[in-house]
């Protein structure tokens, strides 16, 4: 009878330890992601195109020009901000997956790629608020890269999670991030 209790307690201890370990890991599958930011800017651009057509029929060239400039701005936001950040988010999520598979070299390569893509966004913007976000991103991604060589997997998971949440928030709150930012051709 006591052997049954011992086996039961061993299995219970293994289950509890296993559950605690899983809580420490980040699973980006459950991260709130989506592409509403694309659809929102595309819908805004389409409505501006409709307005430009209406103003063109009225002969109001100034309003047409204003709408065309706004459309161009929205398309540059998509091209120079949302598309690269979406690629970065995917690279971070893939790096997390490769880290779980113990393929540290591939995870490191993906994170360095994400860092390079982010540098291109920074080159196309000139804004003090965005400079702070750039510094925060670089600090966070460098922390993840440094933690890859350490023995603490939970520390690395926490840093990857923070990085993934940071980049996802930049996408979901793009209107706030982009306020006052001008993209250059």
Tab-separated table of N, CA and C in Angstrom, residues 12-122:
chain	number	residue	atom	x	y	z
A	12	UNK	N	2.794	13.010	-8.866
A	12	UNK	CA	2.238	14.321	-8.555
A	12	UNK	C	3.334	15.389	-8.557
A	13	UNK	N	4.483	15.073	-7.979
A	13	UNK	CA	5.603	16.026	-7.946
A	13	UNK	C	6.105	16.327	-9.355
A	14	UNK	N	6.214	15.298	-10.200
A	14	UNK	CA	6.649	15.494	-11.585
A	14	UNK	C	5.645	16.372	-12.332
A	15	UNK	N	4.366	16.147	-12.116
A	15	UNK	CA	3.332	16.947	-12.783
A	15	UNK	C	3.391	18.395	-12.335
A	16	UNK	N	3.571	18.628	-11.037
A	16	UNK	CA	3.643	19.992	-10.516
A	16	UNK	C	4.872	20.711	-11.068
A	17	UNK	N	6.001	20.035	-11.095
A	17	UNK	CA	7.230	20.632	-11.630
A	17	UNK	C	7.052	20.932	-13.114
A	18	UNK	N	6.449	20.000	-13.847
A	18	UNK	CA	6.201	20.211	-15.272
A	18	UNK	C	5.283	21.389	-15.531
A	19	UNK	N	4.251	21.557	-14.723
A	19	UNK	CA	3.322	22.675	-14.887
A	19	UNK	C	4.009	23.996	-14.582
A	20	UNK	N	4.854	24.017	-13.560
A	20	UNK	CA	5.560	25.244	-13.220
A	20	UNK	C	6.500	25.641	-14.343
A	21	UNK	N	7.175	24.677	-14.954
A	21	UNK	CA	8.092	24.990	-16.039
A	21	UNK	C	7.329	25.565	-17.223
A	22	UNK	N	6.189	25.023	-17.568
A	22	UNK	CA	5.411	25.495	-18.712
A	22	UNK	C	4.916	26.923	-18.492
A	23	UNK	N	4.626	27.305	-17.240
A	23	UNK	CA	4.163	28.652	-16.963
A	23	UNK	C	5.238	29.681	-17.278
A	24	UNK	N	6.498	29.305	-17.128
A	24	UNK	CA	7.591	30.241	-17.363
A	24	UNK	C	7.775	30.537	-18.842
A	25	UNK	N	7.420	29.601	-19.693
A	25	UNK	CA	7.648	29.772	-21.117
A	25	UNK	C	6.564	30.635	-21.743
A	26	UNK	N	6.942	31.284	-22.807
A	26	UNK	CA	6.040	32.151	-23.542
A	26	UNK	C	5.591	31.414	-24.787
A	27	UNK	N	4.335	31.482	-25.088
A	27	UNK	CA	3.829	30.843	-26.281
A	27	UNK	C	3.180	31.906	-27.157
A	28	UNK	N	3.903	32.357	-28.202
A	28	UNK	CA	3.363	33.442	-29.022
A	28	UNK	C	2.092	33.084	-29.772
A	29	UNK	N	1.749	31.804	-29.817
A	29	UNK	CA	0.517	31.407	-30.485
A	29	UNK	C	-0.676	32.084	-29.801
A	30	UNK	N	-0.564	32.303	-28.505
A	30	UNK	CA	-1.662	32.891	-27.752
A	30	UNK	C	-1.560	34.406	-27.658
A	31	UNK	N	-0.555	34.982	-28.278
A	31	UNK	CA	-0.396	36.437	-28.319
A	31	UNK	C	-1.492	37.017	-29.213
A	32	UNK	N	-2.040	38.137	-28.804
A	32	UNK	CA	-3.087	38.799	-29.592
A	32	UNK	C	-2.448	39.437	-30.825
A	33	UNK	N	-2.542	38.754	-31.936
A	33	UNK	CA	-1.963	39.272	-33.172
A	33	UNK	C	-3.064	39.410	-34.206
A	34	UNK	N	-2.766	40.098	-35.222
A	34	UNK	CA	-3.724	40.286	-36.297
A	34	UNK	C	-3.153	41.275	-37.279
A	35	UNK	N	-3.947	41.631	-38.257
A	35	UNK	CA	-3.497	42.537	-39.296
A	35	UNK	C	-4.468	43.692	-39.476
A	36	UNK	N	-5.180	44.053	-38.421
A	36	UNK	CA	-6.138	45.162	-38.504
A	36	UNK	C	-5.469	46.457	-38.911
A	37	UNK	N	-4.217	46.641	-38.523
A	37	UNK	CA	-3.512	47.873	-38.872
A	37	UNK	C	-3.368	48.009	-40.381
A	38	UNK	N	-3.187	46.882	-41.096
A	38	UNK	CA	-3.141	46.947	-42.558
A	38	UNK	C	-4.500	47.362	-43.117
A	39	UNK	N	-5.521	46.669	-42.671
A	39	UNK	CA	-6.859	46.920	-43.190
A	39	UNK	C	-7.311	48.348	-42.905
A	40	UNK	N	-6.983	48.844	-41.718
A	40	UNK	CA	-7.390	50.196	-41.341
A	40	UNK	C	-6.759	51.227	-42.280
A	41	UNK	N	-5.458	51.128	-42.513
A	41	UNK	CA	-4.801	52.092	-43.400
A	41	UNK	C	-5.241	51.922	-44.854
A	42	UNK	N	-5.477	50.713	-45.272
A	42	UNK	CA	-5.954	50.484	-46.642
A	42	UNK	C	-7.352	51.064	-46.810
A	43	UNK	N	-8.230	50.825	-45.833
A	43	UNK	CA	-9.584	51.386	-45.898
A	43	UNK	C	-9.557	52.915	-45.900
A	44	UNK	N	-8.689	53.500	-45.075
A	44	UNK	CA	-8.564	54.958	-45.059
A	44	UNK	C	-8.091	55.471	-46.425
A	45	UNK	N	-7.129	54.778	-46.996
A	45	UNK	CA	-6.615	55.188	-48.316
A	45	UNK	C	-7.693	55.086	-49.380
A	46	UNK	N	-8.468	54.016	-49.356
A	46	UNK	CA	-9.540	53.849	-50.343
A	46	UNK	C	-10.599	54.943	-50.202
A	47	UNK	N	-10.928	55.315	-48.962
A	47	UNK	CA	-11.922	56.375	-48.795
A	47	UNK	C	-11.354	57.717	-49.261
A	48	UNK	N	-10.055	57.928	-49.077
A	48	UNK	CA	-9.433	59.157	-49.576
A	48	UNK	C	-9.409	59.184	-51.105
A	49	UNK	N	-9.228	58.032	-51.712
A	49	UNK	CA	-9.279	57.950	-53.177
A	49	UNK	C	-10.683	58.319	-53.672
A	50	UNK	N	-11.706	57.772	-52.994
A	50	UNK	CA	-13.089	58.121	-53.360
A	50	UNK	C	-13.332	59.626	-53.233
A	51	UNK	N	-12.835	60.217	-52.145
A	51	UNK	CA	-12.980	61.664	-51.964
A	51	UNK	C	-12.244	62.429	-53.074
A	52	UNK	N	-11.069	61.949	-53.437
A	52	UNK	CA	-10.304	62.616	-54.497
A	52	UNK	C	-11.066	62.578	-55.813
A	53	UNK	N	-11.695	61.435	-56.128
A	53	UNK	CA	-12.514	61.340	-57.345
A	53	UNK	C	-13.656	62.355	-57.309
A	54	UNK	N	-14.327	62.439	-56.165
A	54	UNK	CA	-15.442	63.380	-56.043
A	54	UNK	C	-14.974	64.817	-56.207
A	55	UNK	N	-13.853	65.151	-55.589
A	55	UNK	CA	-13.322	66.511	-55.695
A	55	UNK	C	-12.830	66.796	-57.110
A	56	UNK	N	-12.306	65.770	-57.773
A	56	UNK	CA	-11.835	65.933	-59.150
A	56	UNK	C	-13.006	66.269	-60.075
A	57	UNK	N	-14.147	65.599	-59.853
A	57	UNK	CA	-15.334	65.872	-60.661
A	57	UNK	C	-15.836	67.304	-60.460
A	58	UNK	N	-15.602	67.838	-59.239
A	58	UNK	CA	-16.012	69.205	-58.943
A	58	UNK	C	-14.979	70.212	-59.444
A	59	UNK	N	-13.828	69.721	-59.855
A	59	UNK	CA	-12.772	70.610	-60.336
A	59	UNK	C	-11.932	71.211	-59.223
A	60	UNK	N	-12.028	70.654	-58.027
A	60	UNK	CA	-11.292	71.169	-56.869
A	60	UNK	C	-9.918	70.488	-56.782
A	61	UNK	N	-8.961	71.008	-57.510
A	61	UNK	CA	-7.638	70.391	-57.586
A	61	UNK	C	-6.879	70.444	-56.260
A	62	UNK	N	-7.112	71.462	-55.459
A	62	UNK	CA	-6.426	71.574	-54.167
A	62	UNK	C	-6.837	70.424	-53.244
A	63	UNK	N	-8.121	70.124	-53.192
A	63	UNK	CA	-8.612	69.013	-52.357
A	63	UNK	C	-8.096	67.678	-52.881
A	64	UNK	N	-8.026	67.545	-54.207
A	64	UNK	CA	-7.501	66.311	-54.803
A	64	UNK	C	-6.042	66.129	-54.380
A	65	UNK	N	-5.272	67.210	-54.452
A	65	UNK	CA	-3.858	67.148	-54.073
A	65	UNK	C	-3.693	66.787	-52.598
A	66	UNK	N	-4.528	67.368	-51.749
A	66	UNK	CA	-4.483	67.066	-50.316
A	66	UNK	C	-4.772	65.588	-50.074
A	67	UNK	N	-5.786	65.051	-50.735
A	67	UNK	CA	-6.134	63.643	-50.580
A	67	UNK	C	-5.017	62.734	-51.100
A	68	UNK	N	-4.423	63.091	-52.223
A	68	UNK	CA	-3.332	62.284	-52.774
A	68	UNK	C	-2.125	62.269	-51.836
A	69	UNK	N	-1.831	63.398	-51.220
A	69	UNK	CA	-0.727	63.438	-50.244
A	69	UNK	C	-1.027	62.560	-49.032
A	70	UNK	N	-2.277	62.590	-48.567
A	70	UNK	CA	-2.665	61.754	-47.427
A	70	UNK	C	-2.589	60.271	-47.792
A	71	UNK	N	-3.003	59.927	-49.004
A	71	UNK	CA	-2.921	58.532	-49.469
A	71	UNK	C	-1.469	58.094	-49.514
A	72	UNK	N	-0.614	58.939	-50.062
A	72	UNK	CA	0.807	58.602	-50.148
A	72	UNK	C	1.383	58.383	-48.750
A	73	UNK	N	1.022	59.232	-47.811
A	73	UNK	CA	1.498	59.091	-46.433
A	73	UNK	C	1.065	57.745	-45.841
A	74	UNK	N	-0.185	57.378	-46.044
A	74	UNK	CA	-0.691	56.098	-45.516
A	74	UNK	C	0.045	54.915	-46.143
A	75	UNK	N	0.252	54.988	-47.447
A	75	UNK	CA	0.961	53.888	-48.120
A	75	UNK	C	2.416	53.784	-47.665
A	76	UNK	N	3.040	54.919	-47.407
A	76	UNK	CA	4.406	54.891	-46.876
A	76	UNK	C	4.439	54.306	-45.467
A	77	UNK	N	3.410	54.589	-44.663
A	77	UNK	CA	3.316	53.969	-43.339
A	77	UNK	C	3.267	52.451	-43.459
A	78	UNK	N	2.432	51.968	-44.382
A	78	UNK	CA	2.323	50.523	-44.571
A	78	UNK	C	3.657	49.944	-45.022
A	79	UNK	N	4.249	50.565	-46.044
A	79	UNK	CA	5.491	50.053	-46.638
A	79	UNK	C	6.685	50.152	-45.687
A	80	UNK	N	6.817	51.275	-45.004
A	80	UNK	CA	8.026	51.527	-44.222
A	80	UNK	C	7.897	51.227	-42.739
A	81	UNK	N	6.693	50.950	-42.249
A	81	UNK	CA	6.505	50.678	-40.824
A	81	UNK	C	5.819	49.332	-40.591
A	82	UNK	N	4.587	49.211	-41.078
A	82	UNK	CA	3.814	48.018	-40.750
A	82	UNK	C	4.373	46.731	-41.365
A	83	UNK	N	4.753	46.772	-42.627
A	83	UNK	CA	5.284	45.556	-43.263
A	83	UNK	C	6.595	45.119	-42.598
A	84	UNK	N	7.574	46.018	-42.401
A	84	UNK	CA	8.803	45.576	-41.735
A	84	UNK	C	8.567	45.098	-40.298
A	85	UNK	N	7.700	45.793	-39.550
A	85	UNK	CA	7.448	45.358	-38.175
A	85	UNK	C	6.747	44.004	-38.130
A	86	UNK	N	5.882	43.751	-39.093
A	86	UNK	CA	5.236	42.433	-39.156
A	86	UNK	C	6.281	41.352	-39.427
A	87	UNK	N	7.230	41.639	-40.307
A	87	UNK	CA	8.325	40.692	-40.577
A	87	UNK	C	9.180	40.493	-39.328
A	88	UNK	N	9.439	41.565	-38.603
A	88	UNK	CA	10.224	41.470	-37.362
A	88	UNK	C	9.482	40.609	-36.343
A	89	UNK	N	8.179	40.848	-36.194
A	89	UNK	CA	7.391	40.055	-35.244
A	89	UNK	C	7.482	38.573	-35.583
A	90	UNK	N	7.380	38.239	-36.864
A	90	UNK	CA	7.475	36.838	-37.270
A	90	UNK	C	8.855	36.264	-36.950
A	91	UNK	N	9.905	37.048	-37.174
A	91	UNK	CA	11.261	36.589	-36.874
A	91	UNK	C	11.435	36.337	-35.375
A	92	UNK	N	10.868	37.197	-34.551
A	92	UNK	CA	10.958	37.019	-33.098
A	92	UNK	C	10.206	35.763	-32.678
A	93	UNK	N	9.010	35.568	-33.210
A	93	UNK	CA	8.240	34.377	-32.870
A	93	UNK	C	8.964	33.112	-33.340
A	94	UNK	N	9.553	33.167	-34.538
A	94	UNK	CA	10.309	32.013	-35.033
A	94	UNK	C	11.561	31.774	-34.192
A	95	UNK	N	12.216	32.845	-33.760
A	95	UNK	CA	13.400	32.699	-32.903
A	95	UNK	C	13.023	31.998	-31.605
A	96	UNK	N	11.875	32.350	-31.065
A	96	UNK	CA	11.413	31.684	-29.834
A	96	UNK	C	11.202	30.197	-30.077
A	97	UNK	N	10.642	29.849	-31.215
A	97	UNK	CA	10.402	28.436	-31.531
A	97	UNK	C	11.728	27.682	-31.673
A	98	UNK	N	12.681	28.279	-32.388
A	98	UNK	CA	13.979	27.621	-32.547
A	98	UNK	C	14.724	27.533	-31.215
A	99	UNK	N	14.552	28.517	-30.350
A	99	UNK	CA	15.163	28.444	-29.019
A	99	UNK	C	14.599	27.257	-28.246
A	100	UNK	N	13.281	27.060	-28.338
A	100	UNK	CA	12.672	25.906	-27.669
A	100	UNK	C	13.205	24.593	-28.224
A	101	UNK	N	13.538	24.586	-29.510
A	101	UNK	CA	14.088	23.380	-30.137
A	101	UNK	C	15.585	23.247	-29.927
A	102	UNK	N	16.163	24.153	-29.125
A	102	UNK	CA	17.594	24.159	-28.792
A	102	UNK	C	18.476	24.481	-29.989
A	103	UNK	N	17.925	25.122	-31.011
A	103	UNK	CA	18.709	25.554	-32.153
A	103	UNK	C	19.065	27.036	-31.926
A	104	UNK	N	20.052	27.236	-31.081
A	104	UNK	CA	20.432	28.575	-30.638
A	104	UNK	C	20.984	29.406	-31.797
A	105	UNK	N	21.746	28.788	-32.677
A	105	UNK	CA	22.332	29.521	-33.817
A	105	UNK	C	21.229	30.113	-34.707
A	106	UNK	N	20.202	29.320	-35.002
A	106	UNK	CA	19.110	29.792	-35.846
A	106	UNK	C	18.320	30.900	-35.130
A	107	UNK	N	18.084	30.725	-33.838
A	107	UNK	CA	17.379	31.742	-33.064
A	107	UNK	C	18.170	33.051	-33.076
A	108	UNK	N	19.471	32.942	-32.881
A	108	UNK	CA	20.331	34.129	-32.886
A	108	UNK	C	20.331	34.802	-34.259
A	109	UNK	N	20.384	34.003	-35.309
A	109	UNK	CA	20.361	34.536	-36.666
A	109	UNK	C	19.056	35.295	-36.944
A	110	UNK	N	17.935	34.729	-36.534
A	110	UNK	CA	16.638	35.386	-36.730
A	110	UNK	C	16.548	36.698	-35.951
A	111	UNK	N	17.064	36.700	-34.732
A	111	UNK	CA	17.035	37.922	-33.931
A	111	UNK	C	17.934	38.998	-34.534
A	112	UNK	N	19.082	38.603	-35.057
A	112	UNK	CA	19.957	39.569	-35.726
A	112	UNK	C	19.315	40.101	-36.999
A	113	UNK	N	18.594	39.232	-37.723
A	113	UNK	CA	17.845	39.683	-38.900
A	113	UNK	C	16.788	40.710	-38.499
A	114	UNK	N	16.077	40.428	-37.411
A	114	UNK	CA	15.047	41.353	-36.926
A	114	UNK	C	15.667	42.702	-36.577
A	115	UNK	N	16.827	42.647	-35.968
A	115	UNK	CA	17.544	43.874	-35.601
A	115	UNK	C	17.923	44.677	-36.852
A	116	UNK	N	18.355	43.999	-37.893
A	116	UNK	CA	18.726	44.666	-39.148
A	116	UNK	C	17.514	45.309	-39.812
A	117	UNK	N	16.402	44.590	-39.835
A	117	UNK	CA	15.181	45.133	-40.437
A	117	UNK	C	14.729	46.366	-39.657
A	118	UNK	N	14.826	46.295	-38.345
A	118	UNK	CA	14.412	47.437	-37.527
A	118	UNK	C	15.293	48.656	-37.810
A	119	UNK	N	16.556	48.429	-38.070
A	119	UNK	CA	17.467	49.541	-38.383
A	119	UNK	C	17.025	50.271	-39.647
A	120	UNK	N	16.447	49.540	-40.608
A	120	UNK	CA	15.973	50.198	-41.831
A	120	UNK	C	14.772	51.098	-41.543
A	121	UNK	N	13.933	50.702	-40.604
A	121	UNK	CA	12.791	51.541	-40.225
A	121	UNK	C	13.312	52.818	-39.583
A	122	UNK	N	14.283	52.668	-38.710
A	122	UNK	CA	14.836	53.817	-38.005
A	122	UNK	C	15.467	54.820	-38.970
